[in-house]
Short mmCIF file of C-alpha atoms in Angstrom, two decimals:
data_model
loop_
_atom_site.label_atom_id
_atom_site.label_comp_id
_atom_site.label_asym_id
_atom_site.label_seq_id
_atom_site.Cartn_x
_atom_site.Cartn_y
_atom_site.Cartn_z
CA UNK R 602 -7.99 15.20 -1.21
CA UNK R 603 -10.60 14.56 -3.90
CA UNK R 604 -13.42 12.26 -2.81
CA UNK R 605 -12.68 10.04 -5.83
CA UNK R 606 -9.12 9.49 -4.62
CA UNK R 607 -10.23 8.80 -1.04
CA UNK R 608 -12.85 6.36 -2.32
CA UNK R 609 -10.31 4.42 -4.40
CA UNK R 610 -7.77 4.21 -1.56
CA UNK R 611 -10.51 3.03 0.82
CA UNK R 612 -11.68 0.30 -1.53
CA UNK R 613 -8.18 -0.74 -2.61
CA UNK R 614 -7.37 -1.75 0.95
CA UNK R 615 -10.85 -3.10 1.67
CA UNK R 616 -10.69 -5.45 -1.30
CA UNK R 617 -7.16 -6.57 -0.38
CA UNK R 618 -8.27 -7.29 3.20
CA UNK R 619 -11.23 -9.26 1.85
CA UNK R 620 -8.85 -11.28 -0.32
CA UNK R 621 -6.62 -11.94 2.69
CA UNK R 622 -9.56 -13.16 4.78
CA UNK R 623 -10.89 -15.33 1.96
CA UNK R 624 -7.49 -16.99 1.50
CA UNK R 625 -7.04 -17.63 5.23
CA UNK R 626 -10.41 -19.32 5.79
CA UNK R 627 -10.11 -21.26 2.53
CA UNK R 628 -6.68 -22.62 3.51
CA UNK R 629 -7.89 -23.48 7.04
CA UNK R 630 -10.99 -25.24 5.80
CA UNK R 631 -9.02 -27.19 3.19
CA UNK R 632 -6.39 -28.40 5.67
CA UNK R 633 -8.88 -29.32 8.41
CA UNK R 634 -11.15 -31.08 5.91
CA UNK R 635 -8.30 -33.55 5.33
CA UNK R 636 -8.43 -34.50 9.01
CA UNK R 637 -11.41 -36.80 8.57
CA UNK R 638 -11.03 -38.40 11.98
CA UNK R 639 -11.64 -35.15 13.83
CA UNK R 640 -13.65 -33.07 11.40
CA UNK R 641 -16.18 -35.53 9.96
CA UNK R 642 -18.87 -32.85 9.70
CA UNK R 643 -16.67 -30.09 8.28
CA UNK R 644 -18.05 -28.84 4.96
CA UNK R 645 -17.60 -25.71 2.84
CA UNK R 646 -21.05 -24.40 3.77
CA UNK R 647 -19.92 -21.53 6.10
CA UNK R 648 -17.54 -20.14 3.46
CA UNK R 649 -20.15 -20.43 0.73
CA UNK R 650 -22.63 -18.53 2.90
CA UNK R 651 -20.11 -15.72 3.55
CA UNK R 652 -18.36 -15.39 0.18
CA UNK R 653 -21.10 -16.29 -2.34
CA UNK R 654 -24.74 -15.47 -2.98
CA UNK R 655 -25.81 -19.06 -3.62
CA UNK R 656 -29.19 -20.28 -2.41
CA UNK R 657 -29.42 -22.92 0.31
CA UNK R 658 -30.25 -25.52 -2.33
CA UNK R 659 -27.25 -24.56 -4.45
CA UNK R 660 -24.95 -24.65 -1.42
CA UNK R 661 -26.25 -28.10 -0.46
CA UNK R 662 -25.29 -29.47 -3.88
CA UNK R 663 -21.60 -28.48 -3.68
CA UNK R 664 -20.75 -28.05 0.04
CA UNK R 665 -18.78 -31.33 0.01
CA UNK R 666 -17.24 -30.86 -3.46
CA UNK R 667 -13.84 -29.30 -2.75
CA UNK R 668 -12.84 -28.87 -6.40
CA UNK R 669 -16.09 -27.08 -7.29
CA UNK R 670 -15.89 -24.84 -4.21
CA UNK R 671 -12.27 -23.83 -4.85
CA UNK R 672 -13.14 -22.90 -8.43
CA UNK R 673 -16.08 -20.82 -7.19
CA UNK R 674 -14.05 -19.07 -4.47
CA UNK R 675 -10.82 -18.51 -6.40
CA UNK R 676 -11.41 -18.10 -10.14
CA UNK R 677 -15.15 -17.99 -10.96
CA UNK R 678 -16.00 -14.49 -12.23
CA UNK R 679 -19.73 -15.14 -11.72
CA UNK R 680 -19.05 -14.97 -7.97
CA UNK R 681 -18.60 -11.27 -7.02
CA UNK R 682 -16.51 -12.31 -4.01
CA UNK R 683 -14.15 -14.71 -5.78
CA UNK R 684 -10.44 -13.97 -5.40
CA UNK R 685 -10.20 -13.17 -9.11
CA UNK R 686 -12.99 -10.59 -8.98
CA UNK R 687 -11.72 -9.05 -5.73
CA UNK R 688 -8.16 -8.65 -7.01
CA UNK R 689 -9.42 -7.23 -10.31
CA UNK R 690 -11.40 -4.57 -8.45
CA UNK R 691 -8.43 -3.84 -6.16
CA UNK R 692 -6.18 -3.34 -9.20
CA UNK R 693 -8.74 -1.05 -10.84
CA UNK R 694 -8.75 1.12 -7.71
CA UNK R 695 -4.95 1.04 -7.45
CA UNK R 696 -4.55 2.03 -11.11
CA UNK R 697 -6.78 5.05 -10.57
CA UNK R 698 -4.63 6.32 -7.69
CA UNK R 699 -1.12 5.42 -8.84
CA UNK R 700 0.05 8.95 -8.04
CA UNK R 701 -1.13 8.48 -4.44
CA UNK R 702 0.36 5.06 -3.67
CA UNK R 703 3.95 3.89 -3.78
CA UNK R 704 5.44 1.99 -6.70
CA UNK R 705 5.91 -1.03 -4.43
CA UNK R 706 2.20 -1.12 -3.48
CA UNK R 707 1.13 -0.87 -7.13
CA UNK R 708 3.57 -3.59 -8.20
CA UNK R 709 2.36 -6.00 -5.51
CA UNK R 710 -1.32 -5.52 -6.40
CA UNK R 711 -0.45 -5.89 -10.08
CA UNK R 712 1.58 -9.04 -9.35
CA UNK R 713 -1.32 -10.71 -7.53
CA UNK R 714 -3.70 -9.69 -10.33
CA UNK R 715 -1.54 -11.44 -12.91
CA UNK R 716 -1.12 -14.49 -10.65
CA UNK R 717 -4.87 -15.02 -10.37
CA UNK R 718 -5.32 -14.51 -14.11
CA UNK R 719 -2.95 -17.33 -14.98
CA UNK R 720 -4.64 -20.61 -15.80
CA UNK R 721 -5.23 -21.99 -12.30
CA UNK R 722 -7.67 -24.73 -13.23
CA UNK R 723 -5.26 -27.64 -12.86
CA UNK R 724 -3.46 -26.09 -9.87
CA UNK R 725 -6.69 -26.02 -7.87
CA UNK R 726 -7.15 -29.76 -8.30
CA UNK R 727 -5.48 -32.22 -5.93
CA UNK R 728 -2.35 -31.56 -3.89
CA UNK R 729 -1.34 -28.47 -5.88
CA UNK R 730 -4.35 -26.62 -4.45
CA UNK R 731 -2.69 -26.15 -1.05
CA UNK R 732 0.50 -24.82 -2.61
CA UNK R 733 -1.49 -22.42 -4.81
CA UNK R 734 -3.52 -21.01 -1.90
CA UNK R 735 -0.36 -20.72 0.22
CA UNK R 736 1.35 -18.76 -2.55
CA UNK R 737 -1.52 -16.27 -2.71
CA UNK R 738 -1.51 -15.99 1.10
CA UNK R 739 2.22 -15.19 1.12
CA UNK R 740 1.66 -12.51 -1.50
CA UNK R 741 -1.24 -11.11 0.51
CA UNK R 742 1.02 -10.81 3.56
CA UNK R 743 3.64 -9.19 1.35
CA UNK R 744 1.08 -6.59 0.25
CA UNK R 745 0.31 -5.79 3.90
CA UNK R 746 4.01 -5.45 4.71
CA UNK R 747 4.84 -3.38 1.62
CA UNK R 748 1.90 -1.07 2.28
CA UNK R 749 2.84 -0.61 5.92
CA UNK R 750 6.51 0.08 5.22
CA UNK R 751 6.30 2.26 2.12
CA UNK R 752 3.08 4.30 2.26
CA UNK R 753 3.42 7.82 3.69
CA UNK R 754 1.31 8.57 6.76
CA UNK R 755 -1.32 11.10 5.84
CA UNK R 756 -4.95 11.40 4.83
CA UNK R 757 -4.66 8.71 2.18
CA UNK R 758 -3.19 6.30 4.71
CA UNK R 759 -6.12 6.99 7.06
CA UNK R 760 -8.70 6.19 4.35
CA UNK R 761 -6.80 3.01 3.43
CA UNK R 762 -6.86 1.84 7.03
CA UNK R 763 -10.54 2.66 7.45
CA UNK R 764 -11.27 0.36 4.50
CA UNK R 765 -9.03 -2.40 5.81
CA UNK R 766 -10.36 -2.31 9.37
CA UNK R 767 -14.05 -2.07 8.45
CA UNK R 768 -13.62 -5.15 6.26
CA UNK R 769 -11.66 -6.99 8.96
CA UNK R 770 -14.25 -6.24 11.65
CA UNK R 771 -17.11 -7.38 9.43
CA UNK R 772 -15.31 -10.60 8.52
CA UNK R 773 -14.53 -11.43 12.14
CA UNK R 774 -18.20 -11.02 13.09
CA UNK R 775 -19.43 -13.11 10.16
CA UNK R 776 -16.98 -15.98 10.68
CA UNK R 777 -17.59 -15.95 14.45
CA UNK R 778 -21.34 -15.95 13.96
CA UNK R 779 -21.18 -19.01 11.68
CA UNK R 780 -19.12 -20.97 14.21
CA UNK R 781 -21.27 -20.12 17.22
CA UNK R 782 -24.44 -20.80 15.22
CA UNK R 783 -23.24 -24.40 14.83
CA UNK R 784 -23.61 -24.84 18.64
CA UNK R 785 -26.81 -22.74 18.81
CA UNK R 786 -24.83 -19.95 20.52
CA UNK R 787 -24.72 -22.05 23.74
CA UNK R 788 -21.62 -20.80 25.56
CA UNK R 789 -21.94 -23.46 28.24
CA UNK R 790 -22.03 -26.25 25.66
CA UNK R 791 -18.94 -28.39 25.94
CA UNK R 792 -16.70 -27.62 22.95
CA UNK R 793 -12.96 -28.13 23.33
CA UNK R 794 -10.09 -26.45 21.54
CA UNK R 795 -10.24 -28.97 18.67
CA UNK R 796 -13.70 -27.70 17.77
CA UNK R 797 -12.58 -24.06 17.91
CA UNK R 798 -9.43 -24.58 15.80
CA UNK R 799 -11.33 -23.70 12.62
CA UNK R 800 -12.42 -20.28 13.89
CA UNK R 801 -9.10 -19.45 15.58
CA UNK R 802 -6.94 -20.53 12.64
CA UNK R 803 -9.22 -18.67 10.24
CA UNK R 804 -8.53 -15.50 12.23
CA UNK R 805 -4.82 -16.25 12.86
CA UNK R 806 -5.55 -16.40 16.59
CA UNK R 807 -4.88 -20.06 17.46
CA UNK R 808 -1.38 -19.58 18.86
CA UNK R 809 -2.41 -16.51 20.86
CA UNK R 810 -5.29 -18.46 22.34
CA UNK R 811 -3.07 -21.31 23.52
CA UNK R 812 -0.65 -18.86 25.12
CA UNK R 813 -3.27 -16.64 26.73
CA UNK R 814 -6.22 -18.71 27.92
CA UNK R 815 -5.73 -21.56 30.35
CA UNK R 816 -9.10 -22.46 31.90
CA UNK R 817 -11.60 -25.08 30.74
CA UNK R 818 -14.36 -22.69 29.60
CA UNK R 819 -13.18 -22.83 26.00
CA UNK R 820 -16.30 -21.45 24.33
CA UNK R 821 -16.39 -18.36 26.52
CA UNK R 822 -12.65 -17.87 26.16
CA UNK R 823 -12.88 -18.00 22.38
CA UNK R 824 -15.74 -15.51 22.40
CA UNK R 825 -13.74 -13.24 24.70
CA UNK R 826 -10.76 -13.37 22.35
CA UNK R 827 -12.60 -12.67 19.11
CA UNK R 828 -14.92 -10.09 20.62
CA UNK R 829 -13.20 -7.95 23.27
CA UNK R 830 -9.53 -8.95 23.53
CA UNK R 831 -7.92 -5.59 22.70
CA UNK R 832 -4.51 -7.26 22.12
CA UNK R 833 -5.83 -9.57 19.37
CA UNK R 834 -5.48 -7.78 16.04
CA UNK R 835 -8.59 -9.37 14.54
CA UNK R 836 -10.91 -8.97 17.49
CA UNK R 837 -13.96 -6.77 17.05
CA UNK R 838 -12.84 -4.38 19.79
CA UNK R 839 -9.28 -4.04 18.44
CA UNK R 840 -10.54 -3.11 14.98
CA UNK R 841 -13.06 -0.66 16.43
CA UNK R 842 -10.31 0.98 18.51
CA UNK R 843 -8.17 1.44 15.40
CA UNK R 844 -11.10 2.72 13.31
CA UNK R 845 -11.73 5.37 15.97
CA UNK R 846 -8.13 6.57 15.60
CA UNK R 847 -8.21 6.85 11.79
CA UNK R 848 -11.73 8.35 11.78
CA UNK R 849 -10.45 11.04 14.15
CA UNK R 850 -7.49 11.72 11.84
CA UNK R 851 -9.79 12.05 8.81
CA UNK R 852 -12.14 14.41 10.62
CA UNK R 853 -9.25 16.64 11.71
CA UNK R 854 -8.40 17.33 8.06
CA UNK R 855 -11.99 17.43 6.76
CA UNK R 856 -14.18 19.95 8.59
CA UNK R 857 -17.56 18.82 7.26
CA UNK R 858 -21.03 19.46 8.65
CA UNK R 859 -21.75 15.76 8.92
CA UNK R 860 -18.73 14.95 11.09
CA UNK R 861 -20.55 15.26 14.42
CA UNK R 862 -23.41 12.99 13.38
CA UNK R 863 -21.03 10.36 12.02
CA UNK R 864 -18.85 10.58 15.14
CA UNK R 865 -21.85 10.08 17.43
CA UNK R 866 -23.09 7.11 15.43
CA UNK R 867 -19.65 5.51 15.57
CA UNK R 868 -19.34 6.27 19.28
CA UNK R 869 -22.55 4.34 20.00
CA UNK R 870 -21.31 1.39 17.93
CA UNK R 871 -17.91 1.42 19.62
CA UNK R 872 -19.45 1.67 23.10
CA UNK R 873 -21.84 -1.22 22.40
CA UNK R 874 -18.81 -3.52 22.14
CA UNK R 875 -16.39 -1.76 24.50
CA UNK R 876 -18.81 -1.77 27.42
CA UNK R 877 -20.70 -4.98 26.69
CA UNK R 878 -21.58 -6.96 29.81
CA UNK R 879 -19.73 -10.07 28.66
CA UNK R 880 -21.13 -12.27 31.43
CA UNK R 881 -24.72 -11.66 30.25
CA UNK R 882 -24.11 -12.96 26.72
CA UNK R 883 -25.74 -16.34 26.30
CA UNK R 884 -27.58 -18.51 23.80
CA UNK R 885 -30.42 -15.99 23.59
CA UNK R 886 -28.53 -12.69 23.45
CA UNK R 887 -25.31 -13.54 21.60
CA UNK R 888 -26.85 -14.02 18.17
CA UNK R 889 -28.70 -10.69 18.34
CA UNK R 890 -25.60 -8.94 19.67
CA UNK R 891 -23.43 -10.12 16.78
CA UNK R 892 -26.12 -9.28 14.24
CA UNK R 893 -26.67 -5.80 15.70
CA UNK R 894 -22.94 -4.98 15.69
CA UNK R 895 -22.60 -6.21 12.09
CA UNK R 896 -25.61 -4.16 10.95
CA UNK R 897 -24.26 -1.06 12.70
CA UNK R 898 -20.85 -1.55 11.07
CA UNK R 899 -22.44 -1.77 7.62
CA UNK R 900 -24.50 1.35 8.39
CA UNK R 901 -21.37 3.17 9.56
CA UNK R 902 -19.55 2.23 6.35
CA UNK R 903 -22.49 3.54 4.29
CA UNK R 904 -22.61 6.83 6.22
CA UNK R 905 -18.84 7.24 5.89
CA UNK R 906 -19.14 6.81 2.11
CA UNK R 907 -22.01 9.28 1.87
CA UNK R 908 -20.09 11.91 3.81
CA UNK R 909 -16.61 11.61 2.29
CA UNK R 910 -17.05 9.91 -1.08
CA UNK R 911 -20.11 11.86 -2.21
CA UNK R 912 -22.32 8.96 -3.21
CA UNK R 913 -25.21 7.07 -1.62
#
């Protein structure tokens, strides 16, 4: 497979996963922000820090302005992580590899591209905003389902999943870090399930949490779920386990000199999470742990690109 094709398949799925994550946290934040009695201090600041490059001063001016934030996150082309920009880039990658993806995958990406390029200004104001975000979320889930059920399993599928899982792992770390930063990473600080709803709903893990964890140490339970619960599809460990599988598949079909070095680097990253001494994580070590894993994931993504996509 040409490196250009592999690169486009990788980024097609990475952009679509980023869009899915953006829509999920936006919907969660919007709904919980309406619950003024419980979420008095809930603002858009965490999302703006993750999905924009605004300065602290710029974030402070709009963090309570829902209409302005939705415009910035959904349709503003000056924001490189807005839904409109992400879907445009995904479509560009899909168009370049139409011979390597199914007609159904192309049509779904194209459909979402045209949806976001309709005039959404009025729909993002008032009650129609929820319906609009929900519609995009449904289409995002449809893309995931169509891709999973129609794409042939092969090298292209492996590169697509590497893109999707690297993006998912990075998002989980960033969203988790923002939430734990709000309690100064103090795992023993009393924070009940109401406080953690934002993080769990943003990662589609709220229902699993209620069915799985039953003790009163909610903060530690939430950290366990998002970090090392191998049954939770958005946990850091689950995504790392799946990346290992697809990286192995790619290396089997690409005998390159740099495979061993990349495999060793990934093995150290994977082991850092897989064998973490969970009981030693606390207010001092947790922040550094999350930051180190995120930095290593970004470094792994860069090394993967250098080896297989032939650019730096």
